[in-house]
Coordinates of C-alpha atoms and ligand atoms in Angstrom, one line a residue:
M1 CA -2.4 -35.4 37.6
A2 CA -5.7 -34.0 38.9
K3 CA -6.8 -30.5 37.7
I4 CA -9.7 -28.2 38.7
G5 CA -9.9 -25.9 35.7
N6 CA -6.3 -24.8 35.1
I7 CA -5.3 -25.4 38.7
E8 CA -2.8 -28.3 38.8
L9 CA -3.1 -30.3 41.9
G10 CA -0.6 -33.1 41.5
D11 CA -1.4 -36.8 41.9
F12 CA -4.1 -37.7 44.3
P13 CA -4.5 -34.3 46.0
L14 CA -5.9 -33.9 49.5
L15 CA -8.6 -31.4 49.9
L16 CA -9.6 -29.8 53.2
A17 CA -13.4 -30.2 53.5
P18 CA -15.7 -27.3 54.1
M19 CA -16.7 -27.4 57.7
E20 CA -18.9 -24.8 59.4
D21 CA -17.1 -22.9 62.2
V22 CA -13.9 -25.0 61.5
S23 CA -12.7 -24.2 58.0
D24 CA -11.9 -20.6 58.7
P25 CA -8.8 -18.8 57.4
P26 CA -6.5 -19.6 60.3
F27 CA -7.3 -23.3 60.2
R28 CA -7.2 -23.4 56.4
A29 CA -3.7 -21.7 56.5
L30 CA -2.5 -24.3 59.0
C31 CA -3.8 -27.2 56.8
K32 CA -2.2 -25.7 53.8
E33 CA 1.2 -25.4 55.6
N34 CA 0.8 -29.1 56.5
G35 CA 0.1 -30.5 53.1
A36 CA -3.5 -29.7 52.0
D37 CA -3.6 -29.2 48.3
V38 CA -6.9 -27.3 48.1
V39 CA -8.9 -25.8 51.0
Y40 CA -12.5 -24.9 51.1
T41 CA -14.4 -22.3 53.2
E42 CA -17.3 -23.4 55.3
F43 CA -20.7 -23.0 53.5
I44 CA -21.9 -19.5 53.1
S45 CA -25.5 -18.6 52.6
S46 CA -26.3 -17.0 49.3
E47 CA -29.3 -15.2 50.9
G48 CA -27.0 -13.9 53.7
L49 CA -24.5 -12.6 51.2
I50 CA -27.1 -10.6 49.2
R51 CA -28.6 -9.2 52.4
D52 CA -25.0 -8.2 53.2
A53 CA -25.3 -10.0 56.5
A54 CA -22.0 -9.3 58.3
K55 CA -21.6 -12.9 59.4
S56 CA -21.8 -14.2 55.8
V57 CA -19.7 -11.5 54.3
Q58 CA -16.9 -12.0 56.9
K59 CA -16.7 -15.6 55.8
L60 CA -15.4 -14.5 52.4
D61 CA -12.1 -13.4 53.7
I62 CA -9.1 -15.4 52.5
Y63 CA -5.4 -15.2 53.2
E64 CA -3.1 -15.3 50.1
K65 CA -1.1 -18.1 51.7
E66 CA -3.9 -20.6 51.7
R67 CA -4.4 -20.7 47.9
P68 CA -5.8 -22.4 46.0
V69 CA -9.0 -21.9 47.9
G70 CA -12.6 -22.6 47.1
I71 CA -15.5 -20.5 48.5
Q72 CA -18.6 -22.7 49.1
I73 CA -22.0 -21.2 48.8
F74 CA -25.5 -22.7 49.4
G75 CA -29.0 -21.8 48.4
A76 CA -31.7 -22.9 46.0
E77 CA -33.0 -19.6 44.6
M78 CA -31.7 -18.9 41.2
D79 CA -31.4 -15.1 41.6
S80 CA -29.8 -15.3 45.0
M81 CA -27.2 -17.9 43.9
L82 CA -26.3 -15.8 40.8
E83 CA -26.0 -12.6 42.8
A84 CA -24.0 -14.5 45.4
I85 CA -21.5 -15.5 42.7
D86 CA -20.9 -11.9 41.8
I87 CA -20.3 -11.1 45.4
V88 CA -18.0 -14.1 46.0
E89 CA -15.9 -13.2 42.9
Q90 CA -14.9 -9.9 44.5
S91 CA -12.9 -11.9 47.1
K92 CA -11.0 -13.5 44.3
P93 CA -11.2 -17.2 45.2
D94 CA -9.6 -19.8 42.9
I95 CA -12.8 -21.9 42.8
I96 CA -16.5 -21.6 43.6
D97 CA -18.0 -24.6 45.2
I98 CA -21.8 -25.3 45.4
N99 CA -23.0 -27.1 48.5
F100 CA -25.5 -29.7 47.5
G101 CA -24.8 -31.9 50.5
C102 CA -25.7 -30.2 53.7
P103 CA -28.2 -32.5 55.5
V104 CA -29.4 -30.0 58.2
K105 CA -33.2 -29.6 58.4
K106 CA -33.3 -25.8 58.2
V107 CA -31.2 -26.0 55.0
V108 CA -32.9 -28.9 53.2
C109 CA -36.4 -27.7 53.9
K110 CA -35.6 -24.8 51.6
N111 CA -34.5 -27.2 48.9
A112 CA -30.9 -26.1 49.5
G113 CA -27.9 -28.4 50.4
A114 CA -28.9 -32.0 50.2
G115 CA -32.5 -30.9 49.8
I116 CA -31.9 -30.4 46.1
L117 CA -31.2 -34.1 45.7
K118 CA -35.0 -34.4 45.6
D119 CA -35.1 -32.2 42.5
I120 CA -32.3 -33.1 40.2
P121 CA -33.5 -31.0 37.3
L122 CA -33.4 -27.9 39.5
M123 CA -29.9 -28.9 40.7
V124 CA -28.7 -29.1 37.1
K125 CA -30.4 -25.9 36.0
L126 CA -29.0 -24.0 38.9
T127 CA -25.5 -25.3 38.3
E128 CA -25.6 -24.6 34.6
A129 CA -26.6 -21.0 35.3
M130 CA -23.9 -20.6 37.9
V131 CA -21.2 -22.0 35.7
K132 CA -22.3 -19.5 33.0
R133 CA -22.2 -16.6 35.4
T134 CA -18.5 -16.9 36.3
N135 CA -15.1 -17.5 34.7
L136 CA -13.9 -19.3 37.8
P137 CA -14.0 -23.0 37.9
V138 CA -17.1 -24.3 39.7
T139 CA -17.1 -27.5 41.7
V140 CA -19.9 -29.3 43.5
K141 CA -19.9 -31.1 46.8
T142 CA -22.8 -33.5 47.3
R143 CA -23.9 -36.8 48.8
L144 CA -24.9 -40.1 47.2
G145 CA -28.6 -39.2 47.1
W146 CA -31.5 -38.4 49.3
D147 CA -31.9 -41.9 50.6
S148 CA -30.8 -45.4 49.8
D149 CA -33.7 -45.9 47.3
S150 CA -32.8 -42.8 45.3
I151 CA -29.0 -43.1 44.6
K152 CA -28.5 -41.8 41.1
I153 CA -25.2 -40.2 41.7
V154 CA -23.6 -41.6 38.4
E155 CA -26.3 -39.9 36.3
V156 CA -26.3 -36.8 38.4
A157 CA -22.5 -36.3 38.3
E158 CA -22.5 -36.8 34.5
Q159 CA -25.3 -34.2 34.1
L160 CA -23.4 -31.7 36.3
Q161 CA -20.2 -32.3 34.3
D162 CA -22.1 -31.7 31.1
V163 CA -23.2 -28.3 32.3
G164 CA -19.7 -27.4 33.0
I165 CA -18.5 -28.2 36.6
Q166 CA -14.8 -28.8 36.8
G167 CA -14.7 -31.2 39.7
I168 CA -17.0 -33.1 42.1
S169 CA -16.6 -34.1 45.7
I170 CA -18.9 -36.9 46.9
H171 CA -19.6 -37.7 50.5
G172 CA -20.4 -41.4 50.6
R173 CA -23.6 -41.1 52.6
T174 CA -27.2 -40.2 51.8
R175 CA -29.0 -37.3 53.3
V176 CA -31.1 -39.6 55.4
Q177 CA -27.9 -41.2 56.9
M178 CA -26.7 -37.8 58.1
Y179 CA -23.4 -38.9 59.6
K180 CA -24.5 -42.4 60.7
G181 CA -23.0 -45.7 59.5
N182 CA -20.0 -45.9 57.4
A183 CA -19.4 -43.9 54.2
D184 CA -19.9 -46.1 51.1
W185 CA -17.2 -45.3 48.5
K186 CA -18.5 -47.9 45.9
P187 CA -21.0 -45.5 44.3
I188 CA -18.3 -42.8 44.2
A189 CA -16.1 -45.3 42.3
A190 CA -19.0 -46.0 40.0
V191 CA -19.0 -42.2 39.2
K192 CA -15.3 -42.3 38.4
N193 CA -15.7 -45.5 36.3
N194 CA -18.3 -43.9 34.1
P195 CA -16.4 -43.7 30.8
R196 CA -18.0 -40.4 30.1
M197 CA -16.5 -38.7 33.2
H198 CA -13.5 -36.6 32.6
I199 CA -13.5 -34.2 35.5
P200 CA -11.8 -35.2 38.8
V201 CA -13.9 -37.2 41.2
F202 CA -12.9 -36.7 44.9
G203 CA -14.0 -39.1 47.5
N204 CA -15.2 -37.9 50.9
G205 CA -16.2 -39.6 54.2
D206 CA -14.3 -41.4 56.9
V207 CA -10.7 -40.9 55.6
N208 CA -9.3 -41.0 59.1
C209 CA -5.9 -42.7 58.7
P210 CA -3.3 -42.9 55.9
E211 CA -4.4 -46.5 54.9
K212 CA -7.9 -45.3 54.1
A213 CA -6.5 -42.7 51.7
V214 CA -4.5 -45.4 50.0
E215 CA -7.6 -47.5 49.8
M216 CA -9.5 -44.6 48.2
R217 CA -6.7 -44.1 45.7
D218 CA -5.8 -47.7 44.8
E219 CA -8.9 -49.8 45.4
Y220 CA -11.5 -47.2 44.5
G221 CA -9.5 -45.4 41.8
L222 CA -10.6 -41.9 42.9
D223 CA -8.8 -38.7 41.9
G224 CA -8.2 -37.3 45.4
A225 CA -9.6 -37.4 49.0
M226 CA -11.5 -34.7 50.7
I227 CA -10.8 -34.8 54.4
G228 CA -12.9 -33.3 57.2
R229 CA -13.1 -34.5 60.7
A230 CA -9.7 -36.2 60.8
S231 CA -8.1 -32.7 60.4
I232 CA -9.9 -31.0 63.2
G233 CA -7.2 -30.1 65.8
Y234 CA -4.8 -32.1 63.7
P235 CA -3.7 -30.2 60.6
W236 CA -0.7 -32.6 60.4
F237 CA -3.0 -35.2 59.0
F238 CA -2.4 -34.1 55.4
N239 CA 1.4 -34.5 55.6
E240 CA 1.0 -37.8 57.4
V241 CA -1.0 -39.2 54.5
K242 CA 1.4 -37.8 51.9
H243 CA 4.4 -39.3 53.8
Y244 CA 2.6 -42.7 53.9
F245 CA 1.9 -42.5 50.1
K246 CA 5.6 -41.8 49.5
T247 CA 7.3 -44.2 51.8
G248 CA 4.6 -46.7 53.0
E249 CA 5.6 -45.7 56.5
Y250 CA 4.1 -43.6 59.2
L251 CA 5.4 -40.1 59.8
A252 CA 6.4 -39.6 63.5
P253 CA 3.5 -37.9 65.2
P254 CA 4.1 -34.3 66.3
S255 CA 5.9 -33.8 69.6
M256 CA 4.3 -32.1 72.5
E257 CA 6.3 -29.0 71.8
E258 CA 5.0 -28.9 68.2
R259 CA 1.4 -29.5 69.3
V260 CA 1.5 -26.6 71.7
R261 CA 3.3 -24.3 69.2
V262 CA 0.7 -24.9 66.6
A263 CA -2.2 -24.7 69.0
R264 CA -0.9 -21.3 70.2
R265 CA -0.5 -20.0 66.6
H266 CA -3.9 -21.3 65.8
L267 CA -5.4 -19.4 68.8
E268 CA -3.4 -16.3 67.9
M269 CA -4.6 -16.3 64.3
S270 CA -8.2 -17.0 65.4
I271 CA -8.1 -14.0 67.8
D272 CA -6.6 -11.8 65.1
W273 CA -9.2 -12.8 62.6
K274 CA -12.4 -12.8 64.6
G275 CA -11.6 -11.1 67.9
E276 CA -11.0 -12.5 71.3
K277 CA -14.5 -13.7 72.2
L278 CA -15.2 -15.7 69.1
G279 CA -11.6 -16.6 68.5
V280 CA -11.4 -18.3 71.9
L281 CA -14.8 -19.9 71.6
E282 CA -14.3 -21.4 68.1
M283 CA -10.9 -22.8 69.1
R284 CA -12.5 -25.1 71.7
R285 CA -13.5 -27.8 69.3
H286 CA -9.8 -28.3 68.3
Y287 CA -8.1 -28.9 71.6
A288 CA -9.3 -32.4 72.1
N289 CA -7.5 -33.5 69.0
Y290 CA -4.4 -31.4 69.5
F291 CA -3.9 -33.1 72.8
K292 CA -5.4 -36.5 72.2
G293 CA -4.2 -39.6 74.0
I294 CA -2.2 -37.8 76.7
P295 CA -2.6 -39.5 80.1
N296 CA -4.0 -37.3 82.8
F297 CA -4.7 -34.4 80.5
K298 CA -8.4 -34.0 81.4
P299 CA -8.1 -31.1 83.9
Y300 CA -6.0 -29.1 81.3
R301 CA -8.5 -29.8 78.5
Q302 CA -11.3 -28.7 80.9
Q303 CA -9.5 -25.4 81.4
L304 CA -8.8 -24.9 77.7
V305 CA -12.5 -25.4 76.8
T306 CA -14.0 -23.3 79.6
T307 CA -11.6 -20.4 80.0
D308 CA -12.8 -17.2 78.3
D309 CA -9.7 -15.0 78.7
A310 CA -7.1 -15.5 76.0
A311 CA -4.2 -14.7 78.3
D312 CA -5.3 -17.4 80.7
I313 CA -5.5 -19.9 77.9
F314 CA -1.9 -19.1 76.8
A315 CA -0.9 -19.6 80.4
V316 CA -2.5 -23.0 80.4
L317 CA -0.7 -23.9 77.2
D318 CA 2.6 -22.8 78.9
E319 CA 1.8 -25.1 81.8
V320 CA 1.0 -27.9 79.4
I321 CA 4.4 -27.7 77.7
E322 CA 6.2 -27.8 81.1
K323 CA 4.2 -30.6 82.5
F324 CA 3.9 -32.9 79.5
T325 CA 7.1 -32.1 77.6
D326 CA 8.3 -35.7 77.8
V327 CA 5.1 -37.4 76.6
E328 CA 5.8 -39.7 73.7
F329 CA 3.1 -40.2 71.1
M330 CA 2.5 -43.5 69.5
V331 CA 2.0 -43.8 65.7
Ligands
FMN401 C1 -18.3 -29.6 62.1 C2 -18.7 -29.9 60.6 C3 -19.1 -28.9 59.8 C4 -19.4 -29.2 58.4 N1 -19.8 -28.1 57.6 C5 -19.9 -28.3 56.3 C6 -20.1 -27.3 55.4 O1 -20.2 -26.1 55.8 N2 -20.2 -27.6 54.1 C7 -20.2 -28.9 53.6 O2 -20.3 -29.1 52.4 N3 -20.0 -29.9 54.4 C8 -19.8 -29.7 55.8 N4 -19.6 -30.7 56.6 C9 -19.4 -32.1 56.0 C10 -17.9 -32.3 55.7 O3 -17.4 -31.4 54.7 C11 -17.7 -33.8 55.2 O4 -18.5 -34.0 54.1 C12 -18.1 -34.8 56.3 O5 -17.6 -34.4 57.6 C13 -17.5 -36.2 55.9 O6 -16.1 -36.2 55.8 P1 -15.1 -36.7 57.0 O7 -15.5 -38.1 57.3 O8 -13.7 -36.6 56.4 O9 -15.3 -35.7 58.2 C14 -19.3 -30.5 57.9 C15 -18.9 -31.5 58.8 C16 -18.5 -31.2 60.1 C17 -18.0 -32.3 61.0

């Protein structure tokens, strides 16, 4: 049974990864309904929070129904990170997560995200202070190291555990790799196999089918899987993995009716939450997966990702259900 602090997560929980402009409350709620055991917000800038930047503050909103939820923050300045904790606590998340893995240049050049992998003493010092600042469980999400010559994740994870984090999610790539190549789960297994580790170690990177989740659990012995890209436009992924765990068989894929129903709800919730303009815009990255593998779907997808008016998009979705209702999806 994996636990983050006092939060019991069952055997081999599935975590929705933090994803910028993706892991918002509507999407997190859908993933939760479909089997995610913990959901994380996208990364939120500690500097933005203390400046009270509207964009950062809005990202703190959470729906009750998505719990347990972790709010992820990033930064490298001690004072800002501590102040950010105080602000984040007001939103009453279940977990606070520190992003030590973002590879983007504008983040790493300030020593934040994966940038801090070049300064492990700072990483540990910051984490220790943050853990002391809050009563909430603190988790860390990070990568294997800065580059292939500096992978010290076993020692790093142990040090972070020793200053009080309650769980760690490790993306099996280095910063230099960005998203290239395959994720390497061996170093993550080495963290788990360190006899001094007692906090849950979650694997991340390339879990895109139920078999990979089984491999992560059975061959690598990890405590749970954090899932990102495979869930975009496909919140059913979590239940599909769980069904496979239980039965060794594939769950039947969602029907066309179900896909349209969930895509509609997703769009409605997005509009409610962030207004029509942004709600419509940020839904666009999901459609390709909601309607993946449907023959002759291209003109409809084109309309879904170029139409600005919400009413017109709902009309396209109505047309989709009429035209493609008999499409059968392969496992
Ligand atoms: C669109 C997108 C946005 C992301 N934003 C974040 C983020 O805000 N915080 C973070 O820790 N990781 C972020 N990531 C990385 C993912 O959390 C995850 O580590 C990575 O995608 C590998 O997992 P996957 O193969 O299951 O997608 C992002 C990834 C994607 C694709």
